[in-house]
Amino acid sequence: MRPSSRALLTLAAVVAGVLPTTTTAASAAPCPVQPYGLIGDFWHSLGGQNGPLGCPTGEERSVPNANGRKQSFQWGQVAWTPDQGQRMIVAAYRQNGKAVFRWGPSNPFNYDYWRVYWTVNPPGDLGGLALSYPSYRIKTGSRTAGKVVHPVPTGQITSGGYAARFTFWVKGCDSRTLGDTCRQGYTIPVSVNA
């Protein structure tokens, strides 16, 4: 059989699904930047470059005026925020067209409830306009970790494949008779385009 005939038969077999093909994920080159430490551990737990964060877009960096580190990824951000727990990680990423915000573990601290604060910027961050929303309480679930999922606001005009940029912070609070206490304060903010 001539080489061109063999190539045509192989191509036909691949199209017909007779021969296995390599998937994009399996054949993708490793990310040029590899996360490490607690941020890297979290990234790997989500599936690494094949997970919802994708590859890092830069190195892990210190956060100005804060104790902690942050790293940006193709589809979100992850921060280590030790003031709220020695291994506390906060992450924002998109999944199924929604903004996902996760945090934890806050050990050695545990709380009666979580207070989540969030903002939404229109696409392209038009004129610095940000829509701030009141914080809300999450009183169910874990006392050391949590997760919220936000749908994209309706009526948004998409730009660059996303409808809004979400930014999230969280703090743990304890209920008290004469006023609640939230001693460790808010985490480092993380953002995601969704």
CSV table of N, CA and C in Angstrom, one decimal, residues 1-21:
chain,number,residue,atom,x,y,z
A,1,MET,N,0.8,-1.2,0.0
A,1,MET,CA,0.0,0.0,0.0
A,1,MET,C,0.9,1.2,0.0
A,2,ARG,N,0.6,2.2,-0.8
A,2,ARG,CA,1.3,3.4,-0.9
A,2,ARG,C,1.1,4.3,0.4
A,3,PRO,N,2.2,5.1,0.8
A,3,PRO,CA,2.0,5.9,2.0
A,3,PRO,C,0.8,6.8,2.0
A,4,SER,N,0.5,7.4,0.9
A,4,SER,CA,-0.7,8.3,0.8
A,4,SER,C,-2.0,7.5,1.1
A,5,SER,N,-2.1,6.3,0.6
A,5,SER,CA,-3.3,5.5,0.8
A,5,SER,C,-3.4,5.1,2.3
A,6,ARG,N,-2.2,4.7,2.9
A,6,ARG,CA,-2.2,4.4,4.3
A,6,ARG,C,-2.7,5.6,5.2
A,7,ALA,N,-2.2,6.8,4.8
A,7,ALA,CA,-2.6,8.0,5.6
A,7,ALA,C,-4.1,8.2,5.5
A,8,LEU,N,-4.6,8.0,4.3
A,8,LEU,CA,-6.1,8.3,4.1
A,8,LEU,C,-6.9,7.2,4.9
A,9,LEU,N,-6.5,6.0,4.9
A,9,LEU,CA,-7.2,5.0,5.7
A,9,LEU,C,-7.1,5.3,7.2
A,10,THR,N,-5.9,5.7,7.6
A,10,THR,CA,-5.8,6.0,9.1
A,10,THR,C,-6.7,7.2,9.4
A,11,LEU,N,-6.7,8.2,8.6
A,11,LEU,CA,-7.6,9.4,8.8
A,11,LEU,C,-9.0,9.0,8.8
A,12,ALA,N,-9.4,8.1,7.9
A,12,ALA,CA,-10.8,7.7,7.8
A,12,ALA,C,-11.2,6.9,9.1
A,13,ALA,N,-10.2,6.0,9.6
A,13,ALA,CA,-10.5,5.3,10.8
A,13,ALA,C,-10.6,6.2,12.0
A,14,VAL,N,-9.8,7.2,12.1
A,14,VAL,CA,-9.9,8.1,13.2
A,14,VAL,C,-11.2,8.9,13.2
A,15,VAL,N,-11.6,9.4,12.0
A,15,VAL,CA,-12.9,10.1,11.9
A,15,VAL,C,-14.1,9.1,12.2
A,16,ALA,N,-14.0,7.9,11.8
A,16,ALA,CA,-15.1,6.9,12.1
A,16,ALA,C,-15.0,6.5,13.6
A,17,GLY,N,-14.0,6.8,14.3
A,17,GLY,CA,-13.9,6.4,15.7
A,17,GLY,C,-13.4,5.0,15.9
A,18,VAL,N,-12.8,4.4,14.9
A,18,VAL,CA,-12.2,3.1,15.1
A,18,VAL,C,-10.9,3.1,15.8
A,19,LEU,N,-10.0,4.1,15.6
A,19,LEU,CA,-8.8,4.1,16.2
A,19,LEU,C,-8.9,5.2,17.4
A,20,PRO,N,-8.2,4.9,18.5
A,20,PRO,CA,-8.2,5.9,19.6
A,20,PRO,C,-7.4,7.1,19.2
A,21,THR,N,-7.9,8.3,19.7
A,21,THR,CA,-7.2,9.5,19.5
A,21,THR,C,-6.8,10.1,20.9
